[in-house]
Short mmCIF file of C-alpha atoms in Angstrom, two decimals:
data_model
loop_
_atom_site.label_atom_id
_atom_site.label_comp_id
_atom_site.label_asym_id
_atom_site.label_seq_id
_atom_site.Cartn_x
_atom_site.Cartn_y
_atom_site.Cartn_z
CA MET R 1 -0.08 0.01 0.02
CA SER R 2 1.06 3.65 -0.82
CA THR R 3 1.54 6.03 1.99
CA ASP R 4 -0.40 8.66 0.33
CA GLY R 5 -3.62 6.66 -0.31
CA SER R 6 -3.41 7.00 -4.16
CA ASP R 7 -3.98 3.04 -4.42
CA TRP R 8 -7.01 3.27 -1.97
CA TRP R 9 -8.69 0.66 -4.25
CA ARG R 10 -6.42 -2.14 -3.29
CA GLY R 11 -8.26 -4.20 -1.25
CA ALA R 12 -11.27 -2.02 -1.25
CA VAL R 13 -15.10 -2.74 -1.01
CA LEU R 14 -17.21 -1.12 -3.92
CA TYR R 15 -20.82 -1.25 -4.13
CA GLN R 16 -22.52 -1.24 -7.65
CA ILE R 17 -25.64 0.78 -8.18
CA TYR R 18 -28.04 0.26 -11.03
CA PRO R 19 -29.61 3.68 -10.93
CA LEU R 20 -32.74 2.75 -12.60
CA SER R 21 -33.61 0.21 -9.75
CA PHE R 22 -32.21 1.75 -6.63
CA ALA R 23 -34.56 4.45 -5.56
CA ASP R 24 -37.24 6.67 -7.18
CA SER R 25 -37.48 10.24 -5.73
CA ASN R 26 -40.35 11.45 -7.86
CA GLY R 27 -42.82 8.72 -8.17
CA ASP R 28 -42.38 8.10 -11.98
CA GLY R 29 -41.25 4.50 -11.71
CA TRP R 30 -37.72 4.92 -12.36
CA GLY R 31 -34.76 5.19 -10.22
CA ASP R 32 -32.82 8.42 -10.23
CA LEU R 33 -29.78 10.23 -9.02
CA PRO R 34 -31.79 11.99 -6.16
CA GLY R 35 -33.09 8.72 -4.88
CA ILE R 36 -29.52 7.55 -4.92
CA THR R 37 -28.36 10.73 -2.81
CA HIS R 38 -31.13 10.12 -0.26
CA ARG R 39 -29.80 6.59 0.11
CA LEU R 40 -26.17 7.35 0.42
CA ASP R 41 -26.21 7.03 4.26
CA TYR R 42 -27.33 3.22 4.22
CA ILE R 43 -24.54 2.62 1.62
CA ALA R 44 -22.11 4.18 4.04
CA ALA R 45 -23.25 2.55 6.89
CA LEU R 46 -22.45 -0.84 5.01
CA GLY R 47 -18.77 0.51 5.33
CA VAL R 48 -17.77 0.11 1.80
CA ASP R 49 -15.19 2.35 0.37
CA GLY R 50 -16.80 3.66 -2.87
CA ILE R 51 -19.81 3.01 -5.15
CA TRP R 52 -19.98 2.49 -9.13
CA LEU R 53 -22.78 3.77 -11.06
CA SER R 54 -24.04 2.15 -13.86
CA PRO R 55 -24.85 4.57 -16.93
CA PHE R 56 -27.26 7.70 -16.03
CA TYR R 57 -26.51 9.23 -19.40
CA CYS R 58 -28.80 10.46 -22.17
CA SER R 59 -29.92 7.23 -23.60
CA ALA R 60 -32.25 5.76 -26.23
CA TRP R 61 -33.09 3.10 -23.92
CA THR R 62 -32.86 0.32 -25.82
CA ASP R 63 -30.28 -1.13 -23.76
CA TYR R 64 -31.33 0.79 -20.75
CA GLY R 65 -28.62 3.27 -20.46
CA TYR R 66 -25.51 1.41 -22.02
CA ASP R 67 -26.82 3.16 -25.43
CA THR R 68 -25.87 6.39 -24.91
CA THR R 69 -26.91 9.39 -27.03
CA ASP R 70 -24.71 11.98 -25.05
CA GLN R 71 -22.11 10.76 -22.37
CA LYS R 72 -21.45 14.57 -21.03
CA ASN R 73 -25.09 14.70 -19.65
CA VAL R 74 -27.62 13.22 -17.56
CA ASP R 75 -30.53 11.75 -18.91
CA PRO R 76 -33.85 13.54 -17.70
CA ARG R 77 -35.30 10.29 -16.55
CA CYS R 78 -32.45 10.26 -14.28
CA GLY R 79 -32.21 13.86 -13.16
CA SER R 80 -29.73 16.55 -14.12
CA LEU R 81 -25.94 17.50 -14.03
CA ALA R 82 -26.94 19.51 -10.72
CA ASP R 83 -28.22 16.25 -9.23
CA PHE R 84 -24.99 14.54 -10.10
CA ASP R 85 -23.08 17.24 -8.42
CA ARG R 86 -25.21 17.06 -5.07
CA LEU R 87 -24.77 13.06 -5.28
CA LEU R 88 -21.01 13.38 -5.63
CA ALA R 89 -20.56 15.98 -2.83
CA ARG R 90 -22.70 13.87 -0.43
CA ALA R 91 -20.97 10.65 -1.24
CA HIS R 92 -17.47 12.41 -0.62
CA ALA R 93 -18.87 13.86 2.53
CA LEU R 94 -19.52 10.62 3.45
CA GLY R 95 -16.06 9.17 2.75
CA LEU R 96 -17.33 7.46 -0.29
CA LYS R 97 -15.34 7.22 -3.57
CA VAL R 98 -17.53 7.51 -6.72
CA LEU R 99 -16.86 5.36 -10.06
CA VAL R 100 -19.02 5.97 -13.14
CA ASP R 101 -19.27 3.79 -16.09
CA GLN R 102 -17.63 4.91 -19.35
CA VAL R 103 -19.06 3.28 -22.60
CA TYR R 104 -16.33 3.67 -25.34
CA THR R 105 -16.87 0.99 -27.48
CA TYR R 106 -20.20 1.87 -29.07
CA THR R 107 -23.07 4.24 -28.72
CA SER R 108 -26.73 4.25 -29.46
CA ASN R 109 -27.82 4.46 -33.30
CA ARG R 110 -29.55 7.64 -32.34
CA HIS R 111 -26.40 9.38 -31.13
CA PRO R 112 -25.59 12.46 -33.14
CA TRP R 113 -22.38 11.01 -34.42
CA PHE R 114 -23.77 7.92 -35.73
CA LEU R 115 -26.74 9.93 -37.43
CA SER R 116 -23.90 11.89 -39.15
CA SER R 117 -22.00 9.04 -40.07
CA ARG R 118 -25.05 7.61 -42.09
CA ASN R 119 -24.33 10.38 -44.39
CA GLY R 120 -21.04 8.79 -45.90
CA PRO R 121 -17.60 8.62 -45.55
CA ALA R 122 -17.23 12.43 -46.31
CA SER R 123 -19.36 13.22 -43.47
CA PRO R 124 -17.82 15.17 -40.34
CA HIS R 125 -18.11 11.70 -38.54
CA GLY R 126 -17.94 9.45 -41.69
CA ASP R 127 -15.27 7.09 -40.17
CA TRP R 128 -16.40 7.13 -36.49
CA TYR R 129 -17.85 3.72 -36.80
CA VAL R 130 -16.96 0.29 -38.21
CA TRP R 131 -18.45 0.26 -41.68
CA ALA R 132 -17.97 -2.06 -44.62
CA ASP R 133 -19.35 -3.23 -47.98
CA PRO R 134 -21.24 -6.11 -48.76
CA LYS R 135 -19.48 -8.92 -50.36
CA PRO R 136 -20.39 -9.46 -54.07
CA ASP R 137 -23.23 -11.60 -53.42
CA GLY R 138 -24.79 -9.05 -50.94
CA GLY R 139 -23.67 -10.92 -47.82
CA VAL R 140 -22.42 -9.65 -44.55
CA PRO R 141 -18.53 -8.63 -44.87
CA ASN R 142 -17.35 -11.57 -42.81
CA ASN R 143 -18.25 -14.16 -40.13
CA TRP R 144 -18.45 -12.27 -36.96
CA VAL R 145 -21.45 -12.90 -34.55
CA SER R 146 -23.08 -10.83 -32.08
CA ILE R 147 -22.97 -11.56 -28.60
CA PHE R 148 -27.03 -11.36 -28.59
CA GLY R 149 -26.97 -13.80 -31.44
CA GLY R 150 -27.13 -13.32 -35.22
CA PRO R 151 -24.42 -11.51 -37.51
CA ALA R 152 -22.42 -8.79 -36.02
CA TRP R 153 -23.45 -6.55 -38.75
CA SER R 154 -26.67 -4.65 -40.05
CA TRP R 155 -27.56 -2.85 -43.31
CA ASP R 156 -27.93 0.81 -43.36
CA MET R 157 -30.32 1.99 -46.30
CA SER R 158 -28.85 5.73 -45.98
CA ARG R 159 -25.28 4.78 -46.48
CA ARG R 160 -25.67 1.61 -48.27
CA GLN R 161 -23.11 -0.19 -46.22
CA TYR R 162 -23.00 -2.71 -43.12
CA PHE R 163 -22.45 -1.37 -39.89
CA MET R 164 -20.72 -3.44 -37.11
CA THR R 165 -22.25 -4.17 -33.62
CA HIS R 166 -21.06 -6.69 -30.87
CA PHE R 167 -24.72 -6.40 -29.28
CA LEU R 168 -27.95 -4.86 -30.26
CA PRO R 169 -28.21 -3.34 -34.22
CA GLU R 170 -29.34 -0.22 -32.24
CA MET R 171 -25.60 -0.24 -30.59
CA PRO R 172 -23.07 0.39 -33.63
CA HIS R 173 -19.36 -0.03 -32.94
CA LEU R 174 -17.18 2.88 -32.58
CA ARG R 175 -14.06 2.65 -34.87
CA VAL R 176 -12.00 3.18 -31.63
CA GLU R 177 -8.41 3.27 -33.33
CA ASN R 178 -9.65 6.54 -35.21
CA PRO R 179 -7.34 9.18 -33.57
CA ALA R 180 -10.62 11.75 -33.72
CA VAL R 181 -12.69 9.24 -31.90
CA GLN R 182 -9.78 8.66 -29.19
CA GLU R 183 -9.64 12.32 -28.47
CA GLU R 184 -13.41 12.80 -28.17
CA LEU R 185 -13.77 9.62 -25.82
CA LEU R 186 -11.00 11.04 -23.72
CA GLY R 187 -12.65 14.44 -23.71
CA ILE R 188 -15.55 12.70 -22.15
CA GLY R 189 -13.51 10.99 -19.48
CA LEU R 190 -11.82 14.42 -18.66
CA PHE R 191 -15.24 15.75 -18.23
CA TRP R 192 -16.07 13.74 -15.29
CA LEU R 193 -12.72 13.66 -13.93
CA ASP R 194 -12.86 17.35 -13.51
CA ARG R 195 -16.37 17.04 -12.24
CA GLY R 196 -14.58 15.30 -9.35
CA VAL R 197 -15.37 11.42 -10.02
CA ASP R 198 -12.76 9.11 -8.39
CA GLY R 199 -12.54 6.98 -11.57
CA PHE R 200 -14.25 4.76 -14.01
CA ARG R 201 -15.57 1.30 -14.88
CA LEU R 202 -14.90 0.63 -18.45
CA ASP R 203 -17.55 -1.01 -20.34
CA VAL R 204 -16.20 -4.47 -22.27
CA ILE R 205 -13.07 -2.35 -23.07
CA ASN R 206 -11.38 -5.26 -24.64
CA LEU R 207 -13.75 -5.14 -27.49
CA ALA R 208 -12.93 -1.52 -28.11
CA VAL R 209 -10.81 -2.28 -31.14
CA VAL R 210 -11.55 -4.56 -34.08
CA ASP R 211 -9.30 -5.93 -37.13
CA HIS R 212 -8.94 -3.37 -39.56
CA GLU R 213 -8.83 -6.04 -42.37
CA LEU R 214 -12.16 -7.67 -41.02
CA ARG R 215 -10.64 -11.38 -40.92
CA ASP R 216 -13.16 -14.15 -40.34
CA ASN R 217 -12.73 -15.49 -36.79
CA PRO R 218 -11.71 -19.15 -36.60
CA SER R 219 -13.73 -21.73 -35.09
CA SER R 220 -13.43 -22.60 -31.38
CA TRP R 221 -14.36 -26.05 -32.18
CA GLU R 222 -16.29 -26.35 -29.06
CA HIS R 223 -18.85 -29.07 -29.11
CA ARG R 224 -21.32 -27.46 -26.87
CA VAL R 225 -22.26 -23.77 -27.39
CA ILE R 226 -24.66 -21.54 -25.47
CA LEU R 227 -24.53 -18.66 -27.69
CA PRO R 228 -23.61 -18.60 -31.22
CA ALA R 229 -20.37 -16.21 -30.43
CA HIS R 230 -18.84 -19.16 -28.41
CA ALA R 231 -18.27 -21.09 -31.77
CA GLN R 232 -15.77 -18.78 -32.65
CA LYS R 233 -12.23 -17.64 -31.12
CA PRO R 234 -12.63 -13.79 -30.77
CA LEU R 235 -9.27 -13.09 -32.47
CA TYR R 236 -10.47 -10.39 -34.76
CA ASP R 237 -13.55 -8.77 -33.46
CA GLY R 238 -12.01 -7.73 -29.99
CA ASN R 239 -8.99 -8.51 -28.06
CA ARG R 240 -6.63 -6.75 -30.27
CA PRO R 241 -3.32 -5.39 -29.09
CA GLU R 242 -4.09 -2.11 -30.56
CA ALA R 243 -6.60 -1.65 -27.92
CA LEU R 244 -3.94 -1.64 -25.22
CA ASN R 245 -2.63 1.42 -26.67
CA PHE R 246 -6.04 3.37 -26.05
CA VAL R 247 -5.90 1.69 -22.36
CA SER R 248 -2.73 3.52 -21.93
CA ARG R 249 -3.90 6.76 -22.78
CA ILE R 250 -6.81 6.15 -20.49
CA ARG R 251 -4.47 5.26 -17.72
CA SER R 252 -2.39 8.31 -18.43
CA LEU R 253 -5.49 10.78 -18.43
CA ALA R 254 -6.50 9.09 -14.83
CA ASP R 255 -2.82 9.52 -13.82
CA GLU R 256 -3.25 13.19 -14.35
CA GLN R 257 -5.27 13.40 -10.88
CA GLU R 258 -4.13 11.70 -7.88
CA GLY R 259 -6.00 8.57 -6.64
CA ARG R 260 -8.31 7.99 -9.81
CA PHE R 261 -9.04 4.27 -10.25
CA LEU R 262 -9.91 2.36 -13.50
CA LEU R 263 -11.98 -0.56 -13.41
CA GLY R 264 -12.15 -2.73 -16.30
CA GLU R 265 -15.09 -5.04 -17.84
CA ILE R 266 -13.20 -7.93 -19.88
CA ALA R 267 -15.97 -9.85 -21.96
CA GLY R 268 -15.57 -13.16 -23.43
CA ARG R 269 -15.50 -16.97 -22.38
CA ALA R 270 -11.89 -17.04 -20.86
CA PRO R 271 -11.46 -13.44 -19.54
CA MET R 272 -9.11 -14.05 -16.75
CA SER R 273 -5.72 -14.25 -18.78
CA MET R 274 -6.97 -11.22 -21.06
CA ALA R 275 -8.09 -9.25 -17.67
CA GLN R 276 -4.49 -9.67 -16.33
CA ALA R 277 -2.99 -8.64 -19.87
CA TYR R 278 -5.19 -5.47 -19.44
CA THR R 279 -3.93 -4.65 -15.89
CA GLU R 280 -0.20 -4.96 -16.49
CA GLY R 281 2.28 -2.53 -15.40
CA GLN R 282 1.73 1.32 -15.19
CA THR R 283 0.08 1.61 -18.42
CA GLY R 284 -2.75 -0.68 -18.03
CA LEU R 285 -5.98 -0.64 -15.94
CA HIS R 286 -5.85 -0.72 -12.17
CA SER R 287 -8.07 -3.69 -12.00
CA ALA R 288 -10.28 -5.94 -13.72
CA TYR R 289 -13.36 -7.78 -12.09
CA PHE R 290 -14.33 -11.12 -12.55
CA VAL R 291 -17.59 -12.90 -11.47
CA LEU R 292 -17.08 -16.15 -9.64
CA GLY R 293 -18.88 -19.27 -10.07
CA GLY R 294 -19.44 -18.91 -13.81
CA ASP R 295 -22.48 -20.98 -14.61
CA GLN R 296 -21.39 -23.70 -12.02
CA SER R 297 -24.69 -24.97 -10.11
CA PRO R 298 -23.95 -25.99 -7.43
CA LEU R 299 -20.83 -24.02 -6.61
CA THR R 300 -17.85 -26.53 -5.83
CA ALA R 301 -14.79 -25.54 -3.83
CA SER R 302 -12.57 -27.23 -6.55
CA GLY R 303 -13.78 -25.01 -9.13
CA LEU R 304 -13.90 -22.00 -6.99
CA ARG R 305 -10.46 -22.30 -5.93
CA SER R 306 -9.14 -22.67 -9.53
CA GLU R 307 -10.65 -19.28 -10.39
CA LEU R 308 -9.30 -17.67 -7.19
CA GLU R 309 -5.88 -19.23 -7.69
CA ALA R 310 -5.83 -18.35 -11.38
CA TRP R 311 -5.11 -14.56 -10.27
CA SER R 312 -2.44 -15.32 -7.92
CA GLU R 313 0.27 -12.93 -6.57
CA ASP R 314 2.44 -14.10 -9.56
CA ALA R 315 0.10 -13.06 -12.11
CA GLN R 316 -0.15 -9.60 -13.59
CA GLY R 317 -2.30 -6.66 -12.03
CA TRP R 318 -4.79 -6.83 -9.17
CA PRO R 319 -8.13 -8.64 -9.37
CA THR R 320 -11.65 -7.64 -8.53
CA TRP R 321 -14.06 -10.25 -7.36
CA SER R 322 -17.97 -10.52 -7.56
CA PHE R 323 -20.70 -12.96 -7.51
CA SER R 324 -23.38 -10.71 -9.05
CA ASN R 325 -23.89 -7.69 -11.40
CA HIS R 326 -26.58 -5.95 -13.52
CA ASP R 327 -25.65 -8.55 -16.35
CA ILE R 328 -25.84 -11.81 -15.02
CA VAL R 329 -28.14 -14.10 -12.77
CA ARG R 330 -27.60 -13.17 -9.04
CA GLY R 331 -25.00 -15.52 -7.35
CA PRO R 332 -27.33 -17.08 -5.06
CA THR R 333 -29.57 -18.12 -7.73
CA ARG R 334 -27.08 -19.08 -10.45
CA CYS R 335 -24.56 -20.89 -7.97
CA GLY R 336 -26.76 -22.17 -5.19
CA PRO R 337 -29.04 -24.94 -4.26
CA LYS R 338 -32.39 -25.32 -5.99
CA GLU R 339 -34.10 -24.84 -2.88
CA PRO R 340 -33.19 -21.24 -1.54
CA ASP R 341 -31.20 -21.31 1.75
CA SER R 342 -30.57 -18.20 3.52
CA ALA R 343 -27.19 -19.49 4.45
CA PHE R 344 -25.75 -19.80 1.11
CA PRO R 345 -25.72 -15.99 0.18
CA ARG R 346 -24.05 -15.17 3.30
CA LEU R 347 -21.46 -17.91 2.45
CA LEU R 348 -20.86 -16.07 -0.84
CA MET R 349 -20.78 -12.63 0.96
CA ALA R 350 -17.97 -14.15 3.34
CA ILE R 351 -15.91 -15.69 0.19
CA VAL R 352 -16.15 -12.42 -1.70
CA LEU R 353 -14.85 -10.36 1.30
CA ALA R 354 -12.35 -12.96 2.32
CA ALA R 355 -10.68 -13.13 -1.08
CA ARG R 356 -7.47 -11.36 -1.96
CA GLY R 357 -8.58 -8.58 -4.35
CA THR R 358 -10.95 -5.86 -4.25
CA ALA R 359 -14.55 -6.92 -3.54
CA LEU R 360 -17.49 -5.81 -5.45
CA ILE R 361 -20.97 -6.08 -4.05
CA TYR R 362 -24.03 -5.34 -6.26
CA GLN R 363 -26.90 -3.90 -4.95
CA GLY R 364 -29.22 -6.29 -2.72
CA ASP R 365 -26.24 -8.84 -2.24
CA GLU R 366 -26.18 -7.38 1.22
CA LEU R 367 -29.99 -8.40 1.66
CA GLY R 368 -29.06 -11.95 0.10
CA LEU R 369 -31.49 -11.24 -2.82
CA PRO R 370 -32.21 -14.32 -5.35
CA ASP R 371 -32.90 -13.49 -9.05
CA ALA R 372 -36.33 -12.41 -9.65
CA GLN R 373 -38.44 -14.80 -11.82
CA LEU R 374 -40.29 -12.67 -14.29
CA ALA R 375 -42.94 -13.46 -16.79
CA TYR R 376 -42.31 -12.88 -20.20
CA GLU R 377 -44.41 -10.15 -20.50
CA SER R 378 -42.69 -8.06 -17.77
CA LEU R 379 -39.28 -8.19 -19.44
CA ARG R 380 -37.59 -4.88 -20.73
CA ASP R 381 -34.23 -6.10 -21.82
CA PRO R 382 -34.09 -6.96 -25.29
CA ALA R 383 -31.52 -9.90 -24.86
CA SER R 384 -33.92 -11.33 -21.81
CA ARG R 385 -36.60 -11.49 -24.27
CA ARG R 386 -34.87 -12.99 -26.88
CA PHE R 387 -33.27 -15.73 -24.96
CA TYR R 388 -36.17 -16.44 -22.55
CA PRO R 389 -36.27 -18.53 -20.43
CA GLU R 390 -32.74 -19.32 -20.73
CA HIS R 391 -29.32 -17.68 -21.03
CA LEU R 392 -28.65 -13.94 -20.48
CA GLN R 393 -31.81 -13.36 -18.16
CA ARG R 394 -30.69 -9.81 -16.97
CA ASP R 395 -33.81 -8.41 -15.90
CA GLY R 396 -34.16 -10.66 -13.13
CA ALA R 397 -30.99 -8.92 -11.35
CA ARG R 398 -32.23 -5.46 -12.30
CA THR R 399 -35.73 -5.36 -10.48
CA PRO R 400 -36.09 -2.65 -7.75
CA MET R 401 -34.27 -2.58 -4.50
CA PRO R 402 -36.51 -3.80 -1.72
CA TRP R 403 -36.38 -0.96 0.99
CA ASP R 404 -39.38 -1.39 3.29
CA SER R 405 -41.75 -4.42 3.15
CA THR R 406 -44.46 -2.28 4.71
CA LEU R 407 -44.63 0.34 1.91
CA LYS R 408 -46.12 0.25 -1.51
CA ASN R 409 -43.55 -1.35 -4.14
CA LEU R 410 -41.12 -2.15 -1.00
CA GLY R 411 -40.16 1.46 -0.95
CA PHE R 412 -38.61 1.68 -4.08
CA THR R 413 -41.36 4.26 -5.82
CA LYS R 414 -44.65 5.70 -5.16
CA GLY R 415 -45.61 5.10 -8.75
CA SER R 416 -45.65 2.29 -11.14
CA PRO R 417 -42.09 0.60 -11.00
CA TRP R 418 -40.48 0.08 -14.57
CA LEU R 419 -39.66 -3.53 -13.60
CA PRO R 420 -42.13 -5.76 -11.15
CA VAL R 421 -41.14 -5.99 -7.48
CA PRO R 422 -40.63 -9.60 -6.88
CA ASP R 423 -42.90 -11.20 -4.16
CA ASN R 424 -39.81 -13.27 -2.80
CA HIS R 425 -37.96 -10.13 -2.06
CA LYS R 426 -40.52 -8.69 0.24
CA GLY R 427 -39.25 -10.69 3.47
CA LEU R 428 -35.61 -9.52 2.69
CA ALA R 429 -36.17 -5.70 2.63
CA ALA R 430 -33.80 -3.61 4.04
CA ALA R 431 -35.77 -2.10 6.75
CA GLN R 432 -36.83 -5.47 8.07
CA GLN R 433 -33.14 -6.78 7.85
CA GLU R 434 -31.92 -3.62 9.94
CA THR R 435 -33.61 -4.74 13.22
CA ASN R 436 -32.41 -8.20 12.91
CA PRO R 437 -29.09 -8.88 14.39
CA ASP R 438 -28.89 -12.39 12.57
CA SER R 439 -29.80 -10.92 9.11
CA THR R 440 -27.50 -11.04 5.72
CA LEU R 441 -27.29 -7.28 6.40
CA ALA R 442 -25.98 -7.49 9.86
CA LEU R 443 -23.26 -10.24 8.64
CA THR R 444 -22.31 -7.90 5.73
CA ARG R 445 -21.49 -5.02 8.00
CA ALA R 446 -19.44 -7.35 10.28
CA LEU R 447 -17.52 -8.88 7.57
CA ILE R 448 -16.69 -5.42 5.88
CA ALA R 449 -15.77 -4.18 9.53
CA LEU R 450 -13.73 -7.39 10.01
CA ARG R 451 -11.88 -6.61 6.82
CA LYS R 452 -11.08 -2.96 7.22
CA ALA R 453 -9.83 -4.05 10.74
CA HIS R 454 -7.23 -6.65 9.50
CA PRO R 455 -4.93 -5.73 6.89
CA ALA R 456 -3.95 -9.13 6.14
CA LEU R 457 -7.64 -9.32 4.63
CA GLN R 458 -7.39 -6.37 2.65
CA TRP R 459 -4.10 -6.87 0.88
CA GLY R 460 -2.11 -9.81 2.39
CA SER R 461 -0.97 -12.83 0.22
CA VAL R 462 -3.09 -16.10 0.15
CA GLN R 463 -2.16 -19.65 0.37
CA PHE R 464 -4.59 -22.16 -0.26
CA GLU R 465 -5.35 -25.53 1.54
CA ASP R 466 -6.20 -28.67 -0.01
CA LEU R 467 -9.44 -29.66 1.45
CA GLY R 468 -11.41 -31.45 -1.40
CA ASP R 469 -14.26 -30.65 -3.39
CA HIS R 470 -16.59 -29.49 -0.71
CA VAL R 471 -14.47 -27.31 1.48
CA LEU R 472 -12.60 -24.23 0.20
CA GLY R 473 -9.83 -23.09 2.67
CA PHE R 474 -7.14 -20.56 2.41
CA THR R 475 -4.83 -18.20 4.86
CA ARG R 476 -4.48 -14.59 4.34
CA SER R 477 -1.19 -13.24 5.56
CA ASP R 478 0.79 -10.11 6.13
CA GLU R 479 3.99 -9.45 8.37
CA ASN R 480 1.85 -9.25 11.56
CA GLU R 481 -0.98 -11.91 11.30
CA ARG R 482 -2.28 -15.11 9.38
CA ILE R 483 -5.90 -15.66 9.16
CA THR R 484 -7.05 -19.08 7.96
CA CYS R 485 -10.67 -18.71 6.10
CA ILE R 486 -12.73 -22.07 5.98
CA PHE R 487 -16.06 -22.30 3.84
CA ASN R 488 -18.35 -25.40 3.35
CA LEU R 489 -19.67 -25.28 -0.10
CA THR R 490 -22.13 -28.17 0.47
CA GLU R 491 -25.69 -28.62 2.23
CA GLN R 492 -23.99 -31.40 4.42
CA THR R 493 -23.03 -31.25 7.78
CA ILE R 494 -19.13 -31.62 7.88
CA PRO R 495 -17.57 -32.96 11.10
CA SER R 496 -14.12 -31.74 11.21
CA ASP R 497 -11.45 -30.28 13.29
CA TYR R 498 -11.38 -27.00 11.27
CA ALA R 499 -13.16 -25.22 13.93
CA ALA R 500 -11.07 -26.55 16.74
CA ARG R 501 -7.48 -25.86 15.15
CA TRP R 502 -7.45 -22.02 15.78
CA PRO R 503 -8.46 -20.79 19.52
CA ASN R 504 -9.11 -16.94 17.76
CA VAL R 505 -12.21 -17.00 15.95
CA LEU R 506 -12.95 -13.79 14.38
CA LEU R 507 -16.23 -14.75 12.63
CA GLU R 508 -18.34 -17.73 12.03
CA ARG R 509 -21.43 -18.85 11.10
CA GLY R 510 -23.03 -22.57 10.85
CA VAL R 511 -20.50 -24.05 13.61
CA ASP R 512 -22.02 -26.36 16.19
CA ARG R 513 -19.48 -26.66 18.87
CA ARG R 514 -20.86 -29.73 20.46
CA GLU R 515 -19.88 -31.01 24.08
CA GLY R 516 -17.83 -34.15 24.00
CA GLY R 517 -17.17 -34.26 20.31
CA PRO R 518 -15.37 -32.22 17.34
CA PRO R 519 -16.96 -29.01 16.29
CA VAL R 520 -19.18 -29.51 13.23
CA LEU R 521 -19.36 -27.10 10.45
CA GLY R 522 -22.92 -26.93 9.04
CA PRO R 523 -24.20 -26.51 5.76
CA TYR R 524 -22.75 -23.35 3.97
CA GLY R 525 -20.99 -22.67 7.25
CA PHE R 526 -17.66 -20.75 7.58
CA ILE R 527 -14.97 -19.61 10.01
CA LEU R 528 -12.57 -16.86 9.83
CA ALA R 529 -9.91 -17.53 12.76
CA CYS R 530 -6.42 -16.93 13.47
#
């Protein structure tokens, strides 16, 4: 750790907010910036170090904020720039850092840049997006596939060319290797840094640059693909070495102001090694985040250990870990038992807060929220509708935050919420957990406080124990202490001597210390001791 606090993010705990679903201040059914400001005391009381705000910029709302039309302004649905300034000031007064999303890979097709680009190569923004002529037979330029399915190319009637997208046709890909595009994007970053933000979360930054020659991707030769994009090795439609040059420029911009933090999203099937490449040295990102558990159900100790060990002290960069975010089924549902067990989300919270790296908590994780099961008619997200009821069900993680079970819409809004308020979240509302010392909320606060009190848990080294497929164990160490962390990842009771080894228990759940026999580690129980 530095003595000046410039690397405050190393070992920090961050809280992700999806603004549309956090808190609605004006009763229109959509979460907004004043609503977030009103709830900052709750976030600060968790003990976290900062917040990450998903997009609140002007948007066409096809992808609900990520399809931007103006990244230097707040969408009226979310508030105003003055509202943002008030949020930032209040967060800083509470000791919270503030990260904002930066979307540098694509825009909305309603963005003024794209509307200009449609007028042809000679227009002011003619080469700001990835355009290509059709093949002689009228087909798409190459074999690239959209992550949301189908060709990565859409025909534009005005320009008489195809434009490229990684996601929805309404989200055209910027030609980021264009110096003029880079200057404009860096100018957007500078706008928010000058406003006082503490850093950025960079959306799918490894996809920013695509192959100039538009070469076909080779086959991945996978026998079981979940999405069409998985049938290809993404050598040319992303992960290009040229993107690292742009990342270096972003890093230089951030380094102009002390203590600014860059957190990257690295998209792809095997992002770990790519994430390490993007966080290398003094020119890369400070960290990249990784969602633990993948599609595992149930979660296994061996699988989780392999993920955590893959980003060891010998690897480049610094990891950030999470179990949930706005783009994936929530961890307790994705990785947990078929029958919900309140002990399981608490186990996940303990793991992510004990692991070596920065910890990322998604709104509602501290309440143990399961994913919401929504009817097709209630879905908003185009990808969720397209793949219903299977992969990429994102709306289930985006439903309104449950604040108080005694209030209409659980306190999220006085109006009609943009997504339904799930019935199975009512018993988990924040106000009701606030008065329960055995709640997931109380445990989250206790785990964060423990992490803050022990430097070994923040930035100490990690050494794993070989405890088989059911129990995950590792020791966090610094020059002053060693803390052993043991987690039962099964719904079985495990008789063991784990609880008897260490006399100084810092925090435990699910441990039965029987008289006349060895302690028992109960289902999804854990111990942190030294």
